[in-house]
Short mmCIF file of C-alpha atoms in Angstrom, two decimals:
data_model
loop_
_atom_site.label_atom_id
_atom_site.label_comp_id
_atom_site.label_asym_id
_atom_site.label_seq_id
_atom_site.Cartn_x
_atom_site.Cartn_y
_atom_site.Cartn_z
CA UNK T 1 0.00 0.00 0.00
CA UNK T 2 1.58 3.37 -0.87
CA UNK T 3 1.65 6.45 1.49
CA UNK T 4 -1.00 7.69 0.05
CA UNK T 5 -3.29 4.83 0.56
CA UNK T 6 -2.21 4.48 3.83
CA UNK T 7 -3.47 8.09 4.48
CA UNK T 8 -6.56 8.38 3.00
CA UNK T 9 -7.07 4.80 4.98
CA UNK T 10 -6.09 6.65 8.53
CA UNK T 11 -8.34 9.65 8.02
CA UNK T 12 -11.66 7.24 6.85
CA UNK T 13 -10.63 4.97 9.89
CA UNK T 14 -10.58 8.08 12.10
CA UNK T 15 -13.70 9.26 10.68
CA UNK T 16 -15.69 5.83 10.87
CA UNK T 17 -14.59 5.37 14.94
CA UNK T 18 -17.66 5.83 16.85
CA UNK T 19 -19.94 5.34 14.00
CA UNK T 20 -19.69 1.30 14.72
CA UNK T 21 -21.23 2.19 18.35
CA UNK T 22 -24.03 3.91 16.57
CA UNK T 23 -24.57 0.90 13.97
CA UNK T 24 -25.00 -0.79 16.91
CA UNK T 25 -27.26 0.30 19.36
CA UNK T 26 -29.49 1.34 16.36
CA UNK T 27 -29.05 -2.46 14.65
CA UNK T 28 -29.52 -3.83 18.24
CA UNK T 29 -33.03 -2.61 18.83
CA UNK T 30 -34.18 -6.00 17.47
CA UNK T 31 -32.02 -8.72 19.07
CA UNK T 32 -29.14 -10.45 17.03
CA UNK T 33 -26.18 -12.65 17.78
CA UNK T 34 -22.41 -11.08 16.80
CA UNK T 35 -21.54 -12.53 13.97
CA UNK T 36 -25.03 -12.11 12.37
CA UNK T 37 -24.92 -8.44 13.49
CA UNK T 38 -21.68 -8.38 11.39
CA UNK T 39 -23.06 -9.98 8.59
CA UNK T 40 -26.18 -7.50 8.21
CA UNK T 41 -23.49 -4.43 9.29
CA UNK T 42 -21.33 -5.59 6.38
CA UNK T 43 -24.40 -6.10 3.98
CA UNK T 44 -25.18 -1.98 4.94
CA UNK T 45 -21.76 -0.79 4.01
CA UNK T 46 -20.04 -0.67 7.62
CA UNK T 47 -17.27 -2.58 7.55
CA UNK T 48 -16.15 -3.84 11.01
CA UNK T 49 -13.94 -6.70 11.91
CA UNK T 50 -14.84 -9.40 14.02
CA UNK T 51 -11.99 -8.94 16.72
CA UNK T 52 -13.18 -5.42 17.19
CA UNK T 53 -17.02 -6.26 17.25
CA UNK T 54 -17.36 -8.86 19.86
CA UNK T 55 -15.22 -6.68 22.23
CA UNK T 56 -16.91 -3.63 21.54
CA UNK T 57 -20.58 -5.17 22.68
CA UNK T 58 -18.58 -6.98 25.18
CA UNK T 59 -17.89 -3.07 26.44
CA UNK T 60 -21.28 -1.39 25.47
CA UNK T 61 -22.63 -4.40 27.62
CA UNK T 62 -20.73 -3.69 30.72
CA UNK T 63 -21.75 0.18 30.05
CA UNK T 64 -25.06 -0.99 30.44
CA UNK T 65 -26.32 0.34 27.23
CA UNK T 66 -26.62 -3.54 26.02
CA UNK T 67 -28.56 -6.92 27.86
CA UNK T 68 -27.23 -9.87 26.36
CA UNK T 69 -29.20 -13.81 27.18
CA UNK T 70 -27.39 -16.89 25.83
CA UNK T 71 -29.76 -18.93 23.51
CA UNK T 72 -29.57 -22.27 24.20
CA UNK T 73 -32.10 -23.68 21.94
CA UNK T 74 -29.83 -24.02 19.17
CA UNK T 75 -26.62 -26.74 18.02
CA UNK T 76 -24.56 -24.44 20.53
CA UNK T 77 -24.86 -21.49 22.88
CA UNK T 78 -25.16 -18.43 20.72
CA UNK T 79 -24.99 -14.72 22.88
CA UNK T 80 -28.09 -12.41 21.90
CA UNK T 81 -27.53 -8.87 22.31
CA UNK T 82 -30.12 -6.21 22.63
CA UNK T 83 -30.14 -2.47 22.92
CA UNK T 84 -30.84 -1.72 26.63
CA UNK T 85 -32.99 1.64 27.39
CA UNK T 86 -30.48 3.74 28.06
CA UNK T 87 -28.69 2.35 25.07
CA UNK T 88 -31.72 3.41 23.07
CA UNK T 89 -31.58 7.18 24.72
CA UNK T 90 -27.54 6.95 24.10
CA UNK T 91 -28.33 6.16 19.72
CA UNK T 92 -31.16 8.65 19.82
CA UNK T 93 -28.84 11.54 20.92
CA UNK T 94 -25.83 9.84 18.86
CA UNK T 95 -28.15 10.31 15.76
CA UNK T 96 -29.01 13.73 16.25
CA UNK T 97 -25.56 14.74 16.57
CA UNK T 98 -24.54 12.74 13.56
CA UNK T 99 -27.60 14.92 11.73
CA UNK T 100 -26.17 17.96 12.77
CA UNK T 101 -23.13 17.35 11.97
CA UNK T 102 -24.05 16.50 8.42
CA UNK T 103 -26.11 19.25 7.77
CA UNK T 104 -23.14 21.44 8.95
CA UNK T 105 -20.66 19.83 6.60
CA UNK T 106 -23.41 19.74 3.79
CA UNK T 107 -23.24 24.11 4.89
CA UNK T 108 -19.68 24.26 4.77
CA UNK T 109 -19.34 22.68 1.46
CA UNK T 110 -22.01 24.85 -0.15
CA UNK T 111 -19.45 27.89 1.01
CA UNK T 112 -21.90 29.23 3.61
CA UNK T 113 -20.35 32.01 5.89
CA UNK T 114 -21.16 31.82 9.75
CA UNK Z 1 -14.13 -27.85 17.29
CA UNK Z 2 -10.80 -29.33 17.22
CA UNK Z 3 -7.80 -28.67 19.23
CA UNK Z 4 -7.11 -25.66 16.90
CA UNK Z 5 -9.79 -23.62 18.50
CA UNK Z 6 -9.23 -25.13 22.36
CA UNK Z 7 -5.54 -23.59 21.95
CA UNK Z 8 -6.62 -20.55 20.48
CA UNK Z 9 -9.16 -20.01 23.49
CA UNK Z 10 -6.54 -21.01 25.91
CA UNK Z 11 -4.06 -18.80 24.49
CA UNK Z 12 -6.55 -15.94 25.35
CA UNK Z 13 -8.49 -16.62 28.50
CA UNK Z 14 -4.73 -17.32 30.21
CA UNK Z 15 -4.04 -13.92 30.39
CA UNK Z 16 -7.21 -12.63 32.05
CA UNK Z 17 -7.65 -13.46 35.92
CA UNK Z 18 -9.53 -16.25 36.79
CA UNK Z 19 -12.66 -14.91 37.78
CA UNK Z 20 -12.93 -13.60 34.15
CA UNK Z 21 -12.15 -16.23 32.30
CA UNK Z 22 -15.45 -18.69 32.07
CA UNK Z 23 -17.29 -15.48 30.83
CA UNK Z 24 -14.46 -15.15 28.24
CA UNK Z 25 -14.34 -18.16 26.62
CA UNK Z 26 -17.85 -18.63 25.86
CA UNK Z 27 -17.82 -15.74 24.30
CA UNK Z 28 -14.64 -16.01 22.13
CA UNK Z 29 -16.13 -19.50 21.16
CA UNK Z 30 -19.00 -17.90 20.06
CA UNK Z 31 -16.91 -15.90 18.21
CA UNK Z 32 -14.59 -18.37 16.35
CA UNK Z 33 -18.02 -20.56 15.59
CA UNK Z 34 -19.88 -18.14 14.31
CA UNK Z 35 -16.78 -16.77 11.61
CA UNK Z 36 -16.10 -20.43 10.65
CA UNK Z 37 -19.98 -20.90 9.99
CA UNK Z 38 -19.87 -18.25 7.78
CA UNK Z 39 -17.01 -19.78 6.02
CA UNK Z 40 -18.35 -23.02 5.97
CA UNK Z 41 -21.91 -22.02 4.71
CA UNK Z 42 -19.88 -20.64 1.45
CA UNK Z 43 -17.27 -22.64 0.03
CA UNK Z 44 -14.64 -23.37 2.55
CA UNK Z 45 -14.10 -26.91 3.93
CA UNK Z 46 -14.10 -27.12 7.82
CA UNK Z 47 -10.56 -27.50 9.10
CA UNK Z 48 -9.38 -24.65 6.39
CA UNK Z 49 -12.89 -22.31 7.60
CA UNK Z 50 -11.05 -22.39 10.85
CA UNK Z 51 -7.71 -22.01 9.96
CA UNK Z 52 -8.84 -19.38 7.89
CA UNK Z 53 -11.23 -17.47 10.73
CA UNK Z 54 -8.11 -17.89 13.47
CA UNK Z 55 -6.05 -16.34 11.09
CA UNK Z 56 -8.42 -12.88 10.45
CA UNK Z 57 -8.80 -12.66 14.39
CA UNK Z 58 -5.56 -12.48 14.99
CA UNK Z 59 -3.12 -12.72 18.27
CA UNK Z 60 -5.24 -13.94 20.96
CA UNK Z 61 -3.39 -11.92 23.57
CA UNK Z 62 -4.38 -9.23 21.82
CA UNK Z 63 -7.64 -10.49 21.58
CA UNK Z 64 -8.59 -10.44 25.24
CA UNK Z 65 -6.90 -7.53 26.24
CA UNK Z 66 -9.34 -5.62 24.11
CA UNK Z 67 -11.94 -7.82 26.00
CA UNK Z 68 -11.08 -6.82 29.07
CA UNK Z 69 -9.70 -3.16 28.34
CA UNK Z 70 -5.46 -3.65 29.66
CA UNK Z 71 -3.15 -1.35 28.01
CA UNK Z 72 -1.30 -2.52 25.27
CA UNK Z 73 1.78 0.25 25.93
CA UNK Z 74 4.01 0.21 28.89
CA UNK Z 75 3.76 3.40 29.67
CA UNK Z 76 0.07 4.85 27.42
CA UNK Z 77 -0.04 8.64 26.51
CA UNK Z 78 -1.76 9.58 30.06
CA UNK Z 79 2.02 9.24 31.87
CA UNK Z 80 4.78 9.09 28.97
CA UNK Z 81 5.18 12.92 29.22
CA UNK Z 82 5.49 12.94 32.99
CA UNK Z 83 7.40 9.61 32.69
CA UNK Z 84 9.65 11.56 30.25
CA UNK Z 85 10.29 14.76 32.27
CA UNK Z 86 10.80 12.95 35.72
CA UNK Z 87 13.61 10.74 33.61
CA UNK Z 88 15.53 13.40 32.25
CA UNK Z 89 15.09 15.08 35.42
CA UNK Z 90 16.47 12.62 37.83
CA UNK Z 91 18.96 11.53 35.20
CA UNK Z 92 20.68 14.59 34.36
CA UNK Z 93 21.23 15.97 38.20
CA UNK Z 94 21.90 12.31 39.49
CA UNK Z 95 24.21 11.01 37.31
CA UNK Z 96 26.91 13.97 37.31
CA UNK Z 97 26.84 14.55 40.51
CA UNK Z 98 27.65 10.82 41.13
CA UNK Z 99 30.16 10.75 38.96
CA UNK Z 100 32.20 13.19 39.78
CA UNK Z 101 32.15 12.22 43.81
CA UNK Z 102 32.91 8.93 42.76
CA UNK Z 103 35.99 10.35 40.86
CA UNK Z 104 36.85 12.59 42.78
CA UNK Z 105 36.68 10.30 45.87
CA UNK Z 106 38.96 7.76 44.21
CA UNK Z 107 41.44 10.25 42.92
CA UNK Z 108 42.30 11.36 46.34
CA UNK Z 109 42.33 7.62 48.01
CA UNK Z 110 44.00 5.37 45.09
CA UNK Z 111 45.66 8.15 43.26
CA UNK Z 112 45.21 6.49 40.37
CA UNK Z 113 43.95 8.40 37.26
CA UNK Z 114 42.97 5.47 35.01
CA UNK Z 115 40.86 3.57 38.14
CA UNK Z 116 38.83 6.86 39.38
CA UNK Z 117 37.62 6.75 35.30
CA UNK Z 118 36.96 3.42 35.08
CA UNK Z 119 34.76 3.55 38.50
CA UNK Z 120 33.19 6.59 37.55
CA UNK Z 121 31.82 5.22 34.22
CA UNK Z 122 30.78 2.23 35.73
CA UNK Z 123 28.99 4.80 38.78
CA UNK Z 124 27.40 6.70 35.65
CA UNK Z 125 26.29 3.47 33.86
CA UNK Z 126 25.00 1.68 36.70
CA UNK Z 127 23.28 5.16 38.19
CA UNK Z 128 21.69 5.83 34.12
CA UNK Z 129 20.00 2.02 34.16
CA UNK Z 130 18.97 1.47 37.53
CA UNK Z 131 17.21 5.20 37.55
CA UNK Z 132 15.96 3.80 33.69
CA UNK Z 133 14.61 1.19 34.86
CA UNK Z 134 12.65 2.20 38.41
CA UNK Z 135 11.29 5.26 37.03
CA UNK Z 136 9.81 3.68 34.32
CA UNK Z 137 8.69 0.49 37.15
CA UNK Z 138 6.72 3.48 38.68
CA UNK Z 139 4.75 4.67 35.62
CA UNK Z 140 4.02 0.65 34.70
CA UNK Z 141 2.68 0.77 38.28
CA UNK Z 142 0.57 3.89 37.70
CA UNK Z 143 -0.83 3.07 34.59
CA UNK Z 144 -1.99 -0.23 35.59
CA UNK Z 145 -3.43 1.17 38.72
CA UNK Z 146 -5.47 3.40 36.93
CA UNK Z 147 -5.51 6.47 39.34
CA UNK Z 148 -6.55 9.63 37.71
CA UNK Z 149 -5.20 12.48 40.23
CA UNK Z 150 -4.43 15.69 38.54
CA UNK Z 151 -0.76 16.09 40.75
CA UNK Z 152 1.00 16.36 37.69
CA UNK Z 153 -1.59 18.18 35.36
CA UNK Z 154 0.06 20.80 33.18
CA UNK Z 155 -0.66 24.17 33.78
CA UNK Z 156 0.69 27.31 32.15
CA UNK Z 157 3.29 27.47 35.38
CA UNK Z 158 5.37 25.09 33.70
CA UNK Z 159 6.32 26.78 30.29
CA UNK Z 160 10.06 26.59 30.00
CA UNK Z 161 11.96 29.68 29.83
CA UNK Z 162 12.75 30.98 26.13
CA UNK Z 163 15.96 29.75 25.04
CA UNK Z 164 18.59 32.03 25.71
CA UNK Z 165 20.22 32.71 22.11
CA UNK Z 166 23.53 34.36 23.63
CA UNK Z 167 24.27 31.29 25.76
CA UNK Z 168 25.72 29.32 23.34
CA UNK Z 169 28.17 31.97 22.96
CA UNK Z 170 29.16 31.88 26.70
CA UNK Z 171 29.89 28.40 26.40
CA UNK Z 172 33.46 28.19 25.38
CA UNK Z 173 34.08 30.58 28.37
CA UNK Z 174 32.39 28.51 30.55
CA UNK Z 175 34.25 25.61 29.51
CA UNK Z 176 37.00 27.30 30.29
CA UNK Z 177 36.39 28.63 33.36
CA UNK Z 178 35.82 25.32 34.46
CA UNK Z 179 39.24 23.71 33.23
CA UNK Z 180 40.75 26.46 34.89
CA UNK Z 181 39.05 25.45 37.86
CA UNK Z 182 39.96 22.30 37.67
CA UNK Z 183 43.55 22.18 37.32
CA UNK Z 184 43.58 24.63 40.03
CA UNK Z 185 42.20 22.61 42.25
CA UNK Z 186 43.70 19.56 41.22
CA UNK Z 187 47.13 21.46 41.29
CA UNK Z 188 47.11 22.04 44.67
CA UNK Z 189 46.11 18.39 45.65
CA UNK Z 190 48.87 17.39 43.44
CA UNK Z 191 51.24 19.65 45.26
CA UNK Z 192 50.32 17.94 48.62
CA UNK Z 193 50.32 14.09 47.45
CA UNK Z 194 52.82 14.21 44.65
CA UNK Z 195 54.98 16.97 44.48
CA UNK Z 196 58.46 16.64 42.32
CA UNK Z 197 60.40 17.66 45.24
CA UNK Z 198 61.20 14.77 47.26
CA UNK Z 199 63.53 14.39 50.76
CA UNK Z 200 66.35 12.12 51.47
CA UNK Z 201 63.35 9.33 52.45
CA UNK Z 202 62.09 9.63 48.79
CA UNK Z 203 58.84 11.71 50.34
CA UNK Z 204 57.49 14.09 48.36
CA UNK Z 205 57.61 17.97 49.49
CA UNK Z 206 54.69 20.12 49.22
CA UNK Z 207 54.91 23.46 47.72
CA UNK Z 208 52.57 25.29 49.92
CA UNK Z 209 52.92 24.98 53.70
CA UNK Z 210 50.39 21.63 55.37
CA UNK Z 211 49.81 23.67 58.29
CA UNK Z 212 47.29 25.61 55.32
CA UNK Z 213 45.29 22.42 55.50
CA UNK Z 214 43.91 23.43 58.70
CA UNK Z 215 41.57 26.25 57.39
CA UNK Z 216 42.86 27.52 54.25
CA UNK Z 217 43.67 25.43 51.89
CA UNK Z 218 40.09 23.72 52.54
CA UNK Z 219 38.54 27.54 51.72
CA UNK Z 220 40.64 28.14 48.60
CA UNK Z 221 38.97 24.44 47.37
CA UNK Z 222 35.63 25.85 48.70
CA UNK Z 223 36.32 29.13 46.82
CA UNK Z 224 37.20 26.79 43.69
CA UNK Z 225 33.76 25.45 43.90
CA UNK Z 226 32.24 28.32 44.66
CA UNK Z 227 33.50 29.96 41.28
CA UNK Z 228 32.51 26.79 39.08
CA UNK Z 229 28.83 27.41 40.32
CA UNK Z 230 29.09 31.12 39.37
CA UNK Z 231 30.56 30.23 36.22
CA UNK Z 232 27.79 27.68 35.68
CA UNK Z 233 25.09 30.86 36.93
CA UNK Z 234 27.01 33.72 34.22
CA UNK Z 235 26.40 30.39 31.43
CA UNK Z 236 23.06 30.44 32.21
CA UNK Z 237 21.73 33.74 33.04
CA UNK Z 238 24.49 36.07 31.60
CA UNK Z 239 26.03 38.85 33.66
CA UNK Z 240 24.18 41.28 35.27
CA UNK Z 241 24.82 44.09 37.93
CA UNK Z 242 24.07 41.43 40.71
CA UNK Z 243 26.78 38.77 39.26
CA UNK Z 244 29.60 41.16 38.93
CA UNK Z 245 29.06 41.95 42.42
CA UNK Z 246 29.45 38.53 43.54
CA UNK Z 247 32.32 38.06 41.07
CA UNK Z 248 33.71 41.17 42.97
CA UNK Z 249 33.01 38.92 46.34
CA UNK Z 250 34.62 36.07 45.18
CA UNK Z 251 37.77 38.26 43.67
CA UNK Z 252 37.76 39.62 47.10
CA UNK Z 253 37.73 36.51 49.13
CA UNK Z 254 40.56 34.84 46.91
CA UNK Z 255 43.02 38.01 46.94
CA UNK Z 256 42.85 39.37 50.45
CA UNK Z 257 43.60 36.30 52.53
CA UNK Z 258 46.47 35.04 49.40
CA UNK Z 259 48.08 38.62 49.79
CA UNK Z 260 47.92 38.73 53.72
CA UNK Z 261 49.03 34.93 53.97
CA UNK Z 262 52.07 35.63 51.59
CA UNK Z 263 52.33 38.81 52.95
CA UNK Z 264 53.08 36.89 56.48
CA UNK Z 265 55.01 34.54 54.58
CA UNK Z 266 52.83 31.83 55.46
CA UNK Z 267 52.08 30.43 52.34
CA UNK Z 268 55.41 28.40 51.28
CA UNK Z 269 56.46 25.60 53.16
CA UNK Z 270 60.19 25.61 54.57
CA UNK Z 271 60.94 22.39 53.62
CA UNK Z 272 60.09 23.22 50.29
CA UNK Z 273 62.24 26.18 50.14
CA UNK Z 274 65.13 24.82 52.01
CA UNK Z 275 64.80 22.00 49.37
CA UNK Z 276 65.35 24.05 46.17
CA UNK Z 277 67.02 26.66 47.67
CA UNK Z 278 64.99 29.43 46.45
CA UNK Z 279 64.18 32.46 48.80
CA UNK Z 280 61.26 34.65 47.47
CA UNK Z 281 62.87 37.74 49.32
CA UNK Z 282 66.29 37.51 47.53
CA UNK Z 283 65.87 40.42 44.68
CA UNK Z 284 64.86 38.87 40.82
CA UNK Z 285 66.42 41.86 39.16
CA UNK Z 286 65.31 45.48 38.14
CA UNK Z 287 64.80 45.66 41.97
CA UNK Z 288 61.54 43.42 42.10
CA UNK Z 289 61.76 40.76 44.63
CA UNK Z 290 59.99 37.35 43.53
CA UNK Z 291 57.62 37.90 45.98
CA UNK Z 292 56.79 41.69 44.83
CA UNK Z 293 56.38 40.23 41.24
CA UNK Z 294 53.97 37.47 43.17
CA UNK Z 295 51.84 40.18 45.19
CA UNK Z 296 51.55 42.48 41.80
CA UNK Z 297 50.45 39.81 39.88
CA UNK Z 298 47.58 38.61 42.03
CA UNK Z 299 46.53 42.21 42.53
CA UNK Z 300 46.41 43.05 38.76
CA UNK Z 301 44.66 39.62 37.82
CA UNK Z 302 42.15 40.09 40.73
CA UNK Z 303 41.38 44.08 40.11
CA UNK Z 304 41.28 43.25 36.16
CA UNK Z 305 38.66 40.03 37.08
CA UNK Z 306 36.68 42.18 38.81
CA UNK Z 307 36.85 45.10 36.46
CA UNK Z 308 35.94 42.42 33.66
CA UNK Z 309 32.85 41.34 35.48
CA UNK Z 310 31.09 44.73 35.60
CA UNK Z 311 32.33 45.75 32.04
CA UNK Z 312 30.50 42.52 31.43
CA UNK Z 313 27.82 43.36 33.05
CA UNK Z 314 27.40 46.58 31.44
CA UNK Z 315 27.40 45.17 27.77
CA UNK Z 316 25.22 42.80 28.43
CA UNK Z 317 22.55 44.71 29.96
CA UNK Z 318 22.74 47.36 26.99
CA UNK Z 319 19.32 46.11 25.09
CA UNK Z 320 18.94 43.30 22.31
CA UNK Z 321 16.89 43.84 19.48
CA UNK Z 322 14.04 41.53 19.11
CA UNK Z 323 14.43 38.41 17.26
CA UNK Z 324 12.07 36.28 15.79
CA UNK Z 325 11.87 32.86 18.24
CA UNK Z 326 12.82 30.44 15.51
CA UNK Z 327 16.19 32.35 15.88
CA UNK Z 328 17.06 30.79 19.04
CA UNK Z 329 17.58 27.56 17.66
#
C-alpha cells in the first residue's frame, strides 16, 4: 500500500470510529447474535472486523447500554444482544448529533459564511 | 471444534484473571463458531474455515486484552510525558553529581587516574540504568493502577523559559572557566600528594605549607567550587549588575587572605624552600623581589577580574533587538 493509501485509509478509519457504536445500538433494537450483526453491518456498508465487534458489545454491555441472554435452543450457545434503554436514549442523541453534523458539513461545502 | 480452536481459546483466556475467564471463553467461542460458519456455509471446507477465521482474528493476547480493556503500551499517553520529564530530570542531576564524587573520591584515596575513570563510568552506567529502569517500574505501576489524580496536570506554570540565544556563545568561556578550575584545584592536591620535590626518604615535598590544611587550603577548594557554580550561573543567566558583584566577592575573598598569607610569609612551606634553595625575598632583578612580582600579579589579575565582570555586566545589559523565536535555535 503506498503512502498515500495508507493516508486516505487513517483519516476514513478516524472518521468511521464511533460510528460502529451507533450501527450498533441502532441495529440492536431488534435482538441479534455477533456474527449475524456483522453480517447484516457488512451487507449496509459498515465494515467492522470481528476482533473489534465482539469486544466492543462486550464493552457497550458492561456500560449498560446492552442486555445480552445466551440462547440455548440451538446446536450451541449463541450470545443475543439487545439495545438496553439507556442504550436506546444513548443512539437517539448519537443520531441527532450525527444529523447535525451533516447538515453542517453539507453548509460548509455549499461555502456558507457563519 | 478441534484442538485448533481449544488452543486458540486457551491462548486468550490465560491472560485474564480467573474470575474472568469462564465469561471469556464462551464468548470467544461464540466468536470463532460463528466466523467459521460463515465460512463453511460458502465454500470453505471445515478444518481450512477455521484455519482461515483464526487467522483474520488475529493474536489472541491481543484479543482479550481488548476484552477486558489492559493497556497494550508500557507506559500509554496519560504518563509518557510525565514519565519523560521525571527521567531526564532525575537523570541529568543524578548522574553527574555521582560521577564526579565517585571520581573525585577515588582520585584522592588510590591516586590512580585510570581507576577513578573506570569507577566513575561504571557509577554513571549503573546510576543511568537502575534510575531507567525504576522510574519507568513506577509509571508501569501507575498506569496499571489506573488512578486519575491531577498532581501532575500541566498548567501554564510550567512553560520553559525561552531559550537564551547568547548562551551558546558563553559556552566556550564557561568551559574554560571550568578547566581552569579544575587544574587549580587539582594542582594544589597534586602539590600535597605528589609533588616533584622529594627528601632524602624519597617523600614528596609540598609546595605550599600543610599547616594551610587546617583552614585555608580547605577555603581556597571551597572558593574553587564556589566559582565553578558562578561560572555555571554567568552560562546560564548572563552577567548582570548582581553577578559582577558577587564576582567582585569572590575576587575579594581569593586576593585578600592570598596577599595577607604571603604577605606573612605563610604560604610556602620551609621544607620546600630549604629544598630548592629558592628564597622569594632575595631580589629577581630590576629591583623586584619574587615575591613583589607574586603580590603584583595577584593584585592586577584580581582588580582586572573584577573590572571584567562589571564591564561585562554593562554590555550585556545594553538592550537586544528583538528576534524572531525560531532564531534561538
Amino acid at each position: 500500500m503506498s503512502r498515500d493509501d495508507d493516508l486516505t485509509a487513517g483519516h476514513l478509519q478516524e472518521l468511521r470510529r464511533g460510528t460502529v457504536v451507533l450501527a450498533c445500538l441502532t441495529r440492536l433494537r431488534t435482538p441479534d447474535y455477533g456474527y449475524s450483526l456483522l453480517e447484516s453491518l457488512d451487507v449496509l456498508g459498515i465494515q467492522v472486523d470481528a476482533n473489534t465487534l465482539y469486544p466492543l458489545l462486550r464493552r457497550l454491555e458492561k456500560q449498560g447500554l446492552l442486555v445480552s441472554e445466551w440462547n440455548t435452543a440451538e446446536s450451541r450457545p449463541r450470545k443475543f444482544y439487545r439495545t438496553s434503554p439507556a442504550g436506546d436514549d444513548l443512539a437517539a442523541l448519537l443520531t441527532d448529533d450525527w444529523d447535525r453534523l451533516t447538515a453542517s458539513l453539507h453548509r460548509l461545502s455549499e461555502g456558507e459564511e457563519p | 471444534m478441534t484442538s485448533l480452536t481449544d488452543r486458540y481459546i486457551w491462548a486468550a483466556v490465560r491472560t485474564v484473571p480467573e474470575s474472568e475467564r469462564p465469561d471469556l471463553e464462551l464468548d470467544i467461542r461464540d466468536l470463532i463458531e460463528g466466523a467459521v460458519e460463515a465460512r463453511t456455509a460458502t465454500r470453505h471446507d471445515p478444518a481450512a474455515a477455521e484455519r482461515d477465521a483464526l487467522s483474520e482474528l488475529g493474536d489472541p493476547e491481543r484479543l482479550a486484552a481488548d476484552y477486558v480493556d489492559r493497556p497494550l503500551t508500557l507506559i500509554g499517553p496519560r504518563y509518557y510525558l510525565d514519565w519523560l520529564r521525571l527521567l531526564r530530570t532525575v537523570l541529568l542531576i543524578v548522574v553527574p553529581l555521582a560521577t564526579v564524587a565517585v571520581l573525585v573520591v577515588r582520585l584522592l584515596t588510590t591516586g590512580s587516574i585510570g581507576g577513578a575513570i573506570g569507577s566513575a563510568v561504571s557509577t554513571a552506567i549503573t546510576a543511568t540504568v537502575h534510575i531507567g529502569f525504576w522510574t519507568t517500574l513506577l509509571f508501569v505501576v501507575l498506569e496499571r493502577s489506573g488512578t486519575t489524580d491531577g498532581t501532575m496536570e500541566w498548567t501554564v506554570d510550567r512553560l520553559p523559559d525561552l531559550p537564551d540565544h547568547d548562551r551558546s556563545a558563553r559556552l566556550p568561556e564557561f568551559i574554560a572557566s571550568l578547566v581552569f578550575l579544575g587544574l587549580f584545584a587539582g594542582a594544589i592536591v597534586w602539590q600535597q600528594l605528589r609533588s616533584v620535590v622529594r627528601d632524602e626518604a624519597g617523600g614528596a615535598v609540598p609546595l605550599l605549607d600543610p599547616a594551610l590544611w587546617s583552614f585555608w587550603i580547605p577555603w581556597f577548594l571551597g572558593l574553587i567550587a564556589a566559582e565553578a557554580l558562578f561560572a555555571l550561573r554567568v552560562y546560564r543567566r548572563g552577567w548582570s549588575w548582581w553577578s559582577a558583584v558577587v564576582n567582585l566577592v569572590l575576587g575579594l575573598a581569593f586576593a585578600v587572605p592570598a596577599l595577607l598569607l604571603w604577605a606573612g610569609g605563610r604560604v610556602l612551606n620551609p621544607a620546600f624552600t630549604d629544598a630548592v634553595g629558592w628564597d622569594p625575598a632575595v631580589a629577581a632583578g630590576g629591583g623586584w623581589t619574587a615575591g613583589g612580582i607574586v603580590v603584583a600579579a595577584v593584585v592586577i589579575i584580581a582588580a582586572w577580574d573584577v573590572a571584567d565582570g562589571f564591564l561585562r555586566a554593562h554590555r550585556a545589559l545594553a538592550a537586544h533587538p528583538a528576534r524572531p523565536l525560531s532564531a534561538h535555535r
